[in-house]
Short mmCIF file of C-alpha atoms and ligand atoms in Angstrom, two decimals:
data_model
loop_
_atom_site.label_atom_id
_atom_site.label_comp_id
_atom_site.label_asym_id
_atom_site.label_seq_id
_atom_site.Cartn_x
_atom_site.Cartn_y
_atom_site.Cartn_z
CA UNK A 27 -12.60 -28.05 -108.34
CA UNK A 28 -9.88 -25.35 -108.51
CA UNK A 29 -6.98 -25.83 -106.11
CA UNK A 30 -6.13 -23.19 -103.52
CA UNK A 31 -2.74 -23.07 -105.24
CA UNK A 32 -4.10 -23.44 -108.79
CA UNK A 33 -3.57 -19.91 -110.23
CA UNK A 34 -0.65 -20.75 -112.51
CA UNK A 35 -2.02 -24.10 -113.62
CA UNK A 36 -3.98 -24.54 -116.82
CA UNK A 37 -4.74 -28.25 -116.53
CA UNK A 38 -6.69 -29.94 -113.73
CA UNK A 39 -4.70 -32.33 -111.52
CA UNK A 40 -4.92 -35.92 -112.64
CA UNK A 41 -6.80 -38.06 -110.19
CA UNK A 42 -3.74 -40.28 -109.94
CA UNK A 43 -1.64 -37.30 -108.84
CA UNK A 44 -4.35 -36.28 -106.42
CA UNK A 45 -4.34 -39.66 -104.68
CA UNK A 46 -0.55 -39.89 -104.70
CA UNK A 47 0.06 -36.39 -103.45
CA UNK A 48 -2.64 -36.26 -100.82
CA UNK A 49 -1.88 -36.65 -97.13
CA UNK A 50 -5.37 -35.77 -95.94
CA UNK A 51 -6.33 -39.34 -95.10
CA UNK A 52 -3.68 -39.55 -92.44
CA UNK A 53 -2.80 -35.95 -91.57
CA UNK A 54 -6.42 -35.30 -90.66
CA UNK A 55 -5.19 -36.50 -87.26
CA UNK A 56 -3.63 -33.04 -86.96
CA UNK A 57 -6.92 -31.14 -87.22
CA UNK A 58 -6.93 -29.96 -83.61
CA UNK A 59 -3.42 -28.59 -83.82
CA UNK A 60 -4.12 -27.05 -87.21
CA UNK A 61 -7.09 -25.13 -85.90
CA UNK A 62 -5.27 -24.13 -82.73
CA UNK A 63 -2.37 -22.81 -84.85
CA UNK A 64 -4.69 -20.99 -87.25
CA UNK A 65 -6.52 -19.29 -84.40
CA UNK A 66 -3.26 -18.07 -82.91
CA UNK A 67 -2.11 -16.94 -86.35
CA UNK A 68 -5.34 -15.00 -86.98
CA UNK A 69 -5.07 -13.33 -83.58
CA UNK A 70 -1.49 -12.41 -84.30
CA UNK A 71 -2.48 -10.94 -87.68
CA UNK A 72 -5.05 -8.87 -85.82
CA UNK A 73 -2.45 -7.73 -83.32
CA UNK A 74 -0.06 -6.49 -86.03
CA UNK A 75 -2.87 -4.76 -87.92
CA UNK A 76 -3.08 -7.07 -90.94
CA UNK A 77 -6.62 -8.10 -90.02
CA UNK A 78 -9.34 -5.96 -88.45
CA UNK A 79 -10.84 -7.10 -85.14
CA UNK A 80 -14.05 -8.05 -86.98
CA UNK A 81 -12.11 -10.16 -89.45
CA UNK A 82 -10.28 -11.92 -86.65
CA UNK A 83 -13.54 -12.62 -84.90
CA UNK A 84 -15.16 -14.00 -87.98
CA UNK A 85 -12.16 -16.27 -88.71
CA UNK A 86 -12.03 -17.54 -85.13
CA UNK A 87 -15.77 -18.26 -85.15
CA UNK A 88 -15.48 -20.06 -88.46
CA UNK A 89 -12.57 -22.16 -87.19
CA UNK A 90 -14.47 -23.04 -84.01
CA UNK A 91 -17.45 -24.18 -86.08
CA UNK A 92 -15.18 -26.34 -88.24
CA UNK A 93 -13.64 -27.85 -85.10
CA UNK A 94 -17.00 -28.86 -83.72
CA UNK A 95 -18.03 -30.20 -87.11
CA UNK A 96 -14.91 -32.42 -87.25
CA UNK A 97 -15.38 -33.44 -83.63
CA UNK A 98 -18.91 -34.60 -84.40
CA UNK A 99 -17.66 -36.59 -87.39
CA UNK A 100 -19.61 -34.40 -89.79
CA UNK A 101 -16.67 -33.11 -91.80
CA UNK A 102 -15.95 -34.64 -95.22
CA UNK A 103 -12.28 -35.20 -95.87
CA UNK A 104 -11.59 -35.22 -99.64
CA UNK A 105 -8.44 -36.17 -101.55
CA UNK A 106 -8.96 -33.06 -103.67
CA UNK A 107 -8.20 -30.94 -100.60
CA UNK A 108 -4.76 -32.56 -100.49
CA UNK A 109 -4.04 -32.08 -96.81
CA UNK A 110 -5.60 -31.04 -93.53
CA UNK A 111 -4.29 -27.49 -93.87
CA UNK A 112 -6.05 -26.87 -97.17
CA UNK A 113 -9.13 -28.80 -96.14
CA UNK A 114 -9.66 -26.49 -93.18
CA UNK A 115 -8.82 -23.35 -95.13
CA UNK A 116 -11.26 -24.30 -97.91
CA UNK A 117 -13.96 -25.09 -95.38
CA UNK A 118 -13.36 -21.73 -93.73
CA UNK A 119 -13.74 -19.87 -97.02
CA UNK A 120 -16.87 -21.83 -97.74
CA UNK A 121 -18.30 -20.89 -94.36
CA UNK A 122 -17.30 -17.27 -93.88
CA UNK A 123 -16.62 -16.15 -97.45
CA UNK A 124 -13.86 -13.86 -98.64
CA UNK A 125 -12.52 -13.02 -95.16
CA UNK A 126 -11.42 -16.64 -94.93
CA UNK A 127 -9.08 -16.01 -97.85
CA UNK A 128 -7.03 -13.70 -95.63
CA UNK A 129 -6.07 -16.33 -93.07
CA UNK A 130 -3.08 -17.63 -94.99
CA UNK A 131 -1.44 -14.18 -95.11
CA UNK A 132 2.14 -14.29 -93.81
CA UNK A 133 2.10 -18.06 -93.48
CA UNK A 134 3.09 -21.09 -95.52
CA UNK A 135 2.00 -24.68 -95.25
CA UNK A 136 5.64 -25.35 -94.48
CA UNK A 137 5.62 -23.55 -91.15
CA UNK A 138 2.02 -24.63 -90.62
CA UNK A 139 2.77 -28.35 -90.84
CA UNK A 140 5.96 -27.93 -88.81
CA UNK A 141 3.84 -26.35 -86.09
CA UNK A 142 0.93 -28.81 -86.21
CA UNK A 143 3.10 -31.89 -86.11
CA UNK A 144 5.26 -30.52 -83.33
CA UNK A 145 2.25 -29.61 -81.21
CA UNK A 146 0.87 -33.10 -81.79
CA UNK A 147 4.09 -34.80 -80.77
CA UNK A 148 4.41 -32.61 -77.68
CA UNK A 149 0.83 -33.36 -76.69
CA UNK A 150 1.57 -37.09 -76.93
CA UNK A 151 4.81 -36.59 -75.06
CA UNK A 152 2.71 -35.47 -72.08
CA UNK A 153 0.22 -38.29 -72.58
CA UNK A 154 2.87 -41.01 -72.70
CA UNK A 155 4.53 -39.59 -69.60
CA UNK A 156 1.18 -39.82 -67.80
CA UNK A 157 0.81 -43.48 -68.81
CA UNK A 158 4.36 -44.30 -67.76
CA UNK A 159 3.76 -42.72 -64.36
CA UNK A 160 0.63 -44.82 -63.90
CA UNK A 161 2.49 -47.96 -64.89
CA UNK A 162 5.27 -47.16 -62.43
CA UNK A 163 2.74 -46.67 -59.67
CA UNK A 164 1.18 -50.05 -60.30
CA UNK A 165 4.56 -51.74 -60.26
CA UNK A 166 5.53 -49.96 -57.05
CA UNK A 167 2.27 -51.06 -55.44
CA UNK A 168 3.03 -54.69 -56.24
CA UNK A 169 6.66 -54.26 -55.23
CA UNK A 170 5.67 -52.93 -51.78
CA UNK A 171 3.75 -56.13 -51.09
CA UNK A 172 6.67 -58.33 -52.11
CA UNK A 173 9.79 -57.04 -50.45
CA UNK A 174 10.04 -60.35 -48.57
CA UNK A 175 8.94 -62.66 -51.39
CA UNK A 176 12.02 -64.60 -52.38
CA UNK A 177 12.69 -65.64 -55.95
CA UNK A 178 15.78 -66.82 -57.78
CA UNK A 179 17.69 -63.84 -59.21
CA UNK A 180 19.26 -64.90 -62.48
CA UNK A 181 22.22 -64.25 -64.71
CA UNK A 182 22.50 -66.10 -68.04
CA UNK A 183 18.93 -67.19 -67.24
CA UNK A 184 20.46 -69.47 -64.60
CA UNK A 185 19.71 -69.31 -60.90
CA UNK A 186 22.27 -66.98 -59.33
CA UNK A 187 21.35 -65.40 -55.98
CA UNK A 188 18.13 -65.01 -54.03
CA UNK A 189 16.41 -61.68 -54.49
CA UNK A 190 12.98 -60.48 -53.54
CA UNK A 191 10.26 -60.06 -56.15
CA UNK A 192 9.79 -56.40 -55.25
CA UNK A 193 13.46 -55.80 -56.03
CA UNK A 194 13.01 -57.32 -59.50
CA UNK A 195 10.02 -55.05 -60.14
CA UNK A 196 11.97 -51.96 -59.09
CA UNK A 197 14.50 -52.86 -61.78
CA UNK A 198 11.64 -52.54 -64.28
CA UNK A 199 10.51 -49.29 -62.69
CA UNK A 200 14.01 -47.83 -63.12
CA UNK A 201 13.72 -48.42 -66.89
CA UNK A 202 10.54 -46.38 -66.99
CA UNK A 203 12.05 -43.66 -64.84
CA UNK A 204 14.72 -43.15 -67.50
CA UNK A 205 12.03 -43.23 -70.21
CA UNK A 206 10.20 -40.39 -68.50
CA UNK A 207 13.41 -38.43 -68.08
CA UNK A 208 14.17 -38.96 -71.77
CA UNK A 209 10.71 -37.66 -72.73
CA UNK A 210 11.18 -34.67 -70.44
CA UNK A 211 14.47 -33.88 -72.19
CA UNK A 212 12.81 -34.25 -75.60
CA UNK A 213 10.08 -31.89 -74.50
CA UNK A 214 12.49 -29.26 -73.35
CA UNK A 215 14.64 -29.52 -76.48
CA UNK A 216 11.70 -29.26 -78.89
CA UNK A 217 9.29 -26.93 -77.16
CA UNK A 218 9.93 -24.06 -79.62
CA UNK A 219 7.48 -22.46 -82.00
CA UNK A 220 8.18 -22.68 -85.77
CA UNK A 221 5.13 -20.63 -86.78
CA UNK A 222 6.02 -17.37 -88.50
CA UNK A 223 8.91 -18.92 -90.41
CA UNK A 224 6.92 -18.72 -93.64
CA UNK A 225 7.97 -20.94 -96.53
CA UNK A 226 11.64 -20.96 -95.54
CA UNK A 227 12.93 -17.42 -95.12
CA UNK A 228 10.61 -15.61 -92.74
CA UNK A 229 7.90 -13.22 -93.94
CA UNK A 230 7.82 -9.59 -95.05
CA UNK A 231 5.03 -8.97 -92.54
CA UNK A 232 5.85 -8.09 -89.04
CA UNK A 233 4.78 -11.50 -87.65
CA UNK A 234 4.92 -11.32 -83.88
CA UNK A 235 6.56 -14.68 -83.27
CA UNK A 236 6.96 -14.10 -79.56
CA UNK A 237 3.23 -13.60 -79.24
CA UNK A 238 2.61 -16.76 -81.29
CA UNK A 239 5.00 -18.76 -79.18
CA UNK A 240 3.41 -17.61 -75.93
CA UNK A 241 -0.13 -18.08 -77.18
CA UNK A 242 0.63 -21.62 -78.27
CA UNK A 243 2.38 -22.50 -75.01
CA UNK A 244 5.96 -22.82 -76.28
CA UNK A 245 9.08 -21.72 -74.44
CA UNK A 246 10.20 -19.42 -77.30
CA UNK A 247 10.16 -19.09 -81.10
CA UNK A 248 12.64 -21.25 -83.06
CA UNK A 249 15.85 -19.45 -84.07
CA UNK A 250 16.11 -19.91 -87.83
CA UNK A 251 13.28 -20.07 -90.37
CA UNK A 252 15.08 -22.44 -92.70
CA UNK A 253 15.77 -24.88 -89.91
CA UNK A 254 12.21 -24.51 -88.59
CA UNK A 255 10.56 -25.78 -91.77
CA UNK A 256 13.01 -28.62 -92.39
CA UNK A 257 13.60 -29.89 -88.87
CA UNK A 258 11.91 -33.16 -87.92
CA UNK A 259 14.20 -33.95 -84.99
CA UNK A 260 11.25 -33.64 -82.62
CA UNK A 261 9.58 -36.56 -84.41
CA UNK A 262 12.77 -38.62 -84.43
CA UNK A 263 13.38 -37.90 -80.75
CA UNK A 264 9.88 -39.15 -80.07
CA UNK A 265 10.38 -42.30 -82.13
CA UNK A 266 13.63 -43.05 -80.38
CA UNK A 267 12.05 -42.55 -76.97
CA UNK A 268 9.12 -44.74 -77.99
CA UNK A 269 11.54 -47.40 -79.22
CA UNK A 270 13.31 -47.37 -75.86
CA UNK A 271 9.98 -47.71 -74.06
CA UNK A 272 9.06 -50.66 -76.27
CA UNK A 273 12.47 -52.27 -75.76
CA UNK A 274 11.82 -52.08 -72.01
CA UNK A 275 8.26 -53.33 -72.40
CA UNK A 276 9.45 -56.23 -74.55
CA UNK A 277 11.94 -57.34 -71.91
CA UNK A 278 9.23 -57.32 -69.29
CA UNK A 279 6.91 -59.13 -71.68
CA UNK A 280 9.53 -61.82 -72.22
CA UNK A 281 9.78 -62.38 -68.48
CA UNK A 282 6.01 -62.55 -68.17
CA UNK A 283 5.88 -65.17 -70.93
CA UNK A 284 8.58 -67.20 -69.19
CA UNK A 285 7.12 -66.82 -65.73
CA UNK A 286 3.71 -67.87 -66.96
CA UNK A 287 5.03 -71.24 -68.24
CA UNK A 288 4.47 -74.55 -66.43
CA UNK A 289 8.23 -74.68 -65.97
CA UNK A 290 8.50 -71.38 -64.07
CA UNK A 291 4.95 -70.91 -62.81
CA UNK A 292 5.91 -67.68 -60.99
CA UNK A 293 2.77 -65.94 -62.16
CA UNK A 294 -0.47 -66.76 -63.82
CA UNK A 295 -2.02 -64.25 -66.14
CA UNK A 296 -5.63 -63.39 -65.59
CA UNK A 297 -8.16 -65.04 -67.92
CA UNK A 298 -9.15 -61.52 -68.92
CA UNK A 299 -5.68 -60.96 -70.38
CA UNK A 300 -4.94 -64.39 -71.84
CA UNK A 301 -6.37 -66.20 -74.84
CA UNK A 302 -7.29 -69.74 -75.84
CA UNK A 303 -6.24 -72.01 -78.66
CA UNK A 304 -8.61 -72.78 -81.53
CA UNK A 305 -7.65 -76.45 -81.46
CA UNK A 306 -6.24 -77.31 -78.04
CA UNK A 307 -9.02 -76.77 -75.53
CA UNK A 308 -6.72 -76.98 -72.51
CA UNK A 309 -4.55 -74.06 -73.57
CA UNK A 310 -4.26 -70.59 -72.13
CA UNK A 311 -1.81 -68.50 -74.09
CA UNK A 312 0.04 -65.35 -73.05
CA UNK A 313 -0.88 -63.45 -76.21
CA UNK A 314 -0.83 -60.09 -74.47
CA UNK A 315 2.84 -60.15 -73.45
CA UNK A 316 3.70 -61.77 -76.77
CA UNK A 317 2.06 -58.92 -78.65
CA UNK A 318 3.75 -56.40 -76.38
CA UNK A 319 7.06 -58.04 -77.29
CA UNK A 320 6.14 -58.13 -80.98
CA UNK A 321 4.96 -54.56 -81.27
CA UNK A 322 8.39 -53.28 -80.32
CA UNK A 323 9.48 -54.34 -83.83
CA UNK A 324 7.10 -52.05 -85.65
CA UNK A 325 7.99 -49.08 -83.47
CA UNK A 326 11.71 -49.57 -84.23
CA UNK A 327 10.63 -49.83 -87.88
CA UNK A 328 9.04 -46.38 -87.73
CA UNK A 329 12.23 -44.92 -86.27
CA UNK A 330 14.36 -46.50 -89.01
CA UNK A 331 11.83 -45.42 -91.64
CA UNK A 332 11.91 -41.76 -90.70
CA UNK A 333 15.70 -41.71 -90.35
CA UNK A 334 15.84 -43.04 -93.91
CA UNK A 335 13.36 -40.42 -95.17
CA UNK A 336 15.36 -37.57 -93.62
CA UNK A 337 18.76 -38.82 -94.76
CA UNK A 338 20.33 -36.58 -97.38
CA UNK A 339 17.40 -34.14 -97.69
CA UNK A 340 18.56 -30.73 -98.86
CA UNK A 341 17.24 -27.68 -97.04
CA UNK A 342 14.62 -26.44 -96.69
CA UNK A 343 11.20 -28.12 -97.08
CA UNK A 344 10.84 -31.14 -99.40
CA UNK A 345 7.69 -33.12 -99.98
CA UNK A 346 9.56 -36.24 -98.80
CA UNK A 347 8.83 -34.93 -95.33
CA UNK A 348 5.16 -35.68 -95.79
CA UNK A 349 6.26 -39.28 -95.15
CA UNK A 350 7.16 -38.31 -91.58
CA UNK A 351 3.72 -38.70 -90.10
CA UNK A 352 2.25 -42.16 -90.50
CA UNK A 353 5.08 -43.95 -88.69
CA UNK A 354 4.84 -41.50 -85.81
CA UNK A 355 1.05 -41.79 -85.60
CA UNK A 356 1.29 -45.57 -85.69
CA UNK A 357 4.02 -45.70 -83.06
CA UNK A 358 2.20 -43.30 -80.75
CA UNK A 359 -1.05 -45.19 -81.05
CA UNK A 360 0.59 -48.54 -80.44
CA UNK A 361 2.76 -47.46 -77.55
CA UNK A 362 -0.26 -45.85 -75.89
CA UNK A 363 -2.22 -49.09 -76.19
CA UNK A 364 0.75 -51.17 -75.06
CA UNK A 365 1.21 -49.10 -71.91
CA UNK A 366 -2.47 -49.33 -71.17
CA UNK A 367 -2.70 -53.09 -71.58
CA UNK A 368 0.63 -53.73 -69.85
CA UNK A 369 -0.82 -51.94 -66.83
CA UNK A 370 -3.96 -54.08 -66.79
CA UNK A 371 -2.06 -57.28 -67.42
CA UNK A 372 0.30 -56.62 -64.49
CA UNK A 373 -2.48 -55.48 -62.19
CA UNK A 374 -4.52 -58.59 -62.78
CA UNK A 375 -1.86 -61.32 -62.74
CA UNK A 376 -1.59 -63.73 -59.82
CA UNK A 377 1.82 -63.90 -58.21
CA UNK A 378 2.76 -67.39 -57.10
CA UNK A 379 5.10 -66.64 -54.25
CA UNK A 380 5.31 -70.28 -53.13
CA UNK A 381 6.59 -71.41 -56.49
CA UNK A 382 9.13 -68.64 -56.60
CA UNK A 383 10.42 -69.72 -53.22
CA UNK A 384 10.48 -73.36 -54.24
CA UNK A 385 12.53 -72.53 -57.30
CA UNK A 386 14.90 -70.36 -55.27
CA UNK A 387 15.65 -73.53 -53.30
CA UNK A 388 17.16 -75.03 -56.42
CA UNK A 389 20.74 -74.36 -57.37
CA UNK A 390 22.33 -73.66 -53.96
CA UNK A 391 21.78 -69.95 -54.27
CA UNK A 392 23.34 -69.19 -50.90
CA UNK A 393 26.68 -70.84 -51.73
CA UNK A 394 28.39 -67.44 -51.99
CA UNK A 395 27.16 -66.70 -48.45
CA UNK A 396 28.94 -69.79 -47.16
CA UNK A 397 32.20 -68.68 -48.78
CA UNK A 398 31.75 -65.19 -47.31
CA UNK A 399 31.05 -66.72 -43.86
CA UNK A 400 34.29 -68.71 -44.06
CA UNK A 401 36.24 -65.58 -44.99
CA UNK A 402 34.67 -63.29 -42.42
CA UNK A 403 33.93 -65.56 -39.44
CA UNK A 404 36.44 -68.40 -39.84
CA UNK A 405 39.49 -66.53 -41.11
CA UNK A 406 39.77 -68.64 -44.25
CA UNK A 407 41.32 -67.15 -47.42
CA UNK A 408 38.75 -66.64 -50.17
CA UNK A 409 40.26 -69.19 -52.59
CA UNK A 410 40.16 -71.88 -49.85
CA UNK A 411 36.71 -70.78 -48.83
CA UNK A 412 35.60 -71.22 -52.45
CA UNK A 413 36.98 -74.76 -52.42
CA UNK A 414 35.37 -75.74 -49.11
CA UNK A 415 32.05 -74.33 -50.30
CA UNK A 416 32.36 -76.49 -53.41
CA UNK A 417 32.68 -79.53 -51.17
CA UNK A 418 29.57 -78.54 -49.20
CA UNK A 419 27.68 -78.09 -52.48
CA UNK A 420 28.81 -81.56 -53.56
CA UNK A 421 27.49 -82.96 -50.28
CA UNK A 422 24.13 -81.28 -50.80
CA UNK A 423 23.99 -82.63 -54.35
CA UNK A 424 24.71 -86.11 -53.05
CA UNK A 425 21.86 -85.80 -50.52
CA UNK A 426 19.59 -84.35 -53.16
CA UNK A 427 18.84 -81.20 -51.15
CA UNK A 428 19.59 -77.51 -51.41
CA UNK A 429 22.61 -76.27 -49.48
CA UNK A 430 20.28 -74.24 -47.25
CA UNK A 431 18.57 -77.47 -46.14
CA UNK A 432 21.69 -79.26 -44.87
CA UNK A 433 22.01 -79.68 -41.10
CA UNK A 434 24.64 -77.61 -39.32
CA UNK A 435 26.52 -80.72 -38.05
CA UNK A 436 26.72 -82.19 -41.56
CA UNK A 437 28.18 -78.97 -42.91
CA UNK A 438 30.70 -78.66 -40.12
CA UNK A 439 31.92 -82.18 -40.79
CA UNK A 440 33.08 -81.17 -44.28
CA UNK A 441 35.96 -79.06 -42.94
CA UNK A 442 37.19 -78.39 -39.43
CA UNK A 443 37.49 -74.65 -40.14
CA UNK A 444 33.72 -74.26 -40.52
CA UNK A 445 32.35 -72.68 -37.34
CA UNK A 446 28.97 -73.04 -35.66
CA UNK A 447 26.38 -70.54 -36.82
CA UNK A 448 26.93 -71.48 -40.45
CA UNK A 449 23.38 -72.75 -40.97
CA UNK A 450 21.92 -69.34 -40.23
CA UNK A 451 23.77 -67.61 -43.08
CA UNK A 452 22.63 -70.22 -45.56
CA UNK A 453 18.94 -69.51 -45.39
CA UNK A 454 17.59 -67.72 -48.45
CA UNK A 455 16.19 -64.93 -46.26
CA UNK A 456 19.50 -64.22 -44.65
CA UNK A 457 21.32 -64.44 -47.97
CA UNK A 458 18.94 -61.90 -49.47
CA UNK A 459 19.03 -59.57 -46.49
CA UNK A 460 22.82 -59.77 -46.31
CA UNK A 461 22.91 -57.76 -49.54
CA UNK A 462 22.19 -54.59 -47.69
CA UNK A 463 24.37 -52.16 -49.61
CA UNK A 464 22.77 -49.18 -51.32
CA UNK A 465 20.84 -50.59 -54.26
CA UNK A 466 21.03 -54.15 -52.90
CA UNK A 467 18.23 -56.68 -52.61
CA UNK A 468 17.71 -56.73 -48.82
CA UNK A 469 14.10 -56.00 -47.89
CA UNK A 470 15.28 -52.81 -46.21
CA UNK A 471 17.13 -51.57 -49.31
CA UNK A 472 14.22 -52.56 -51.53
CA UNK A 473 11.90 -50.45 -49.41
CA UNK A 474 14.31 -47.54 -49.67
CA UNK A 475 14.36 -47.95 -53.47
CA UNK A 476 10.57 -47.93 -53.54
CA UNK A 477 10.65 -44.64 -51.68
CA UNK A 478 13.14 -43.11 -54.12
CA UNK A 479 10.89 -44.13 -57.02
CA UNK A 480 7.81 -42.77 -55.27
CA UNK A 481 9.55 -39.42 -54.76
CA UNK A 482 10.49 -39.43 -58.43
CA UNK A 483 6.88 -40.04 -59.44
CA UNK A 484 5.73 -37.12 -57.36
CA UNK A 485 8.30 -34.76 -58.83
CA UNK A 486 7.76 -35.95 -62.40
CA UNK A 487 3.99 -35.57 -61.97
CA UNK A 488 4.37 -32.00 -60.85
CA UNK A 489 6.71 -31.22 -63.77
CA UNK A 490 4.11 -32.75 -66.08
CA UNK A 491 1.41 -30.62 -64.50
CA UNK A 492 3.50 -27.52 -65.18
CA UNK A 493 3.88 -28.30 -68.87
CA UNK A 494 0.17 -29.19 -69.11
CA UNK A 495 -0.69 -25.81 -67.64
CA UNK A 496 1.62 -23.93 -69.97
CA UNK A 497 0.20 -25.68 -73.00
CA UNK A 498 -3.36 -25.09 -71.79
CA UNK A 499 -2.61 -21.40 -71.92
CA UNK A 500 -2.70 -22.11 -75.65
N1 LIG B 56 0.99 -32.08 -96.52
C1 LIG B 56 2.27 -31.44 -96.47
C2 LIG B 56 3.19 -32.23 -95.52
O1 LIG B 56 2.72 -32.97 -94.77
C3 LIG B 56 2.13 -30.05 -95.98
C4 LIG B 56 3.19 -29.11 -96.43
C5 LIG B 56 3.11 -28.89 -97.89
N2 LIG B 56 4.04 -27.92 -98.31
C6 LIG B 56 4.38 -27.79 -99.60
N3 LIG B 56 5.24 -26.87 -99.89
N4 LIG B 56 3.89 -28.55 -100.53
O2 LIG B 56 4.40 -32.08 -95.54
#
């Protein structure tokens, strides 16, 4: 069949070229955006007098019919159509006849694909923000129930100081807060409309780019046509933000894997989100967090892949850029699933508070509190206090108990400078609650942090709602 661009060609495309050149089998994912863009373009052409109102109407109707045909799965995508843009244009001509041939006036596939892909990425930007907000809410819900649940806080994966479980979860939540802020920044930076840039230099028609931008829900048209058709920063921004999300997810996943071991036993994953072994009948494996951890690798891969594609490309459009999409589609699909399953996995896990507490009793986690007590209540210089504390730790070791379980009299016998009241500061609860500075782990501070995060969620949700509404105007 003759190509839409086939006028100057005398030979048919080889089927090898057709397969190699075609992007239809993956860029069909852009059909919604393509139709949305074409409708706006047709309306704009009507507005500037290039199309009559009847022509606009017929094009819009044709495009709507194609949309419902694709939606119902009744559309045949063929390699010979090359890409989604030409597939839809051909289908339109087939449906409405010669009027359909006017749609591509004052437009190029270069500005068309720049528009479609950008709209797609922006739509997912909103979707991913929604999922992150939901995940944050789940974590905050669990955190609120555990502001008194003591666990060992770690550095170097060694017991360090007692913290509460809620406090640990808020640390995770803070990662996602930054992820949302990053996506919001990306959105703002890239919410500009490339349509009307033509092939690279603008068009000789009087394309109303402000109308296009408003109709499609952008903040404004892009500044420079050459940049508009060659810029893929919006896709790279998205891949970087997705990589950061996955880096955060993978750190959480690692902790879930550890905590779910016999050795930690801080949580147990629900049967619904764990798997068995094909040979060892007793096993229950944390495949979900392992996959969450593993999938971060492929998302980073997509980021590296697109950076490599874009490196050294001369302006303006080059076909290399067709390689921009699959990695982004894959990353978006996987991150969406990961956020979904991470939510379910966290919601359904059992938290074994008793084991956390038991483990916090190992390693003399309140030793620093004893040193601080000696400095503040007993007028001992810190270096001496450190030494005396070491002796008390040695005593506890000798008895085979945690420092917090020694009797007051025993402790006082270690050094005459130790005053009564020492036992009270050694309990894990008092050690945790002593860290009452802004951002600290005391139950009170943890609750305050939960509130800050809740306020953030509310504000971020209303910002999201605003951008949803603007884009729905499209
Ligand atoms: N399928 C192409 C892509 O994804 C669309 C743009 C084609 N433009 C061109 N001048 N060949 O990049």
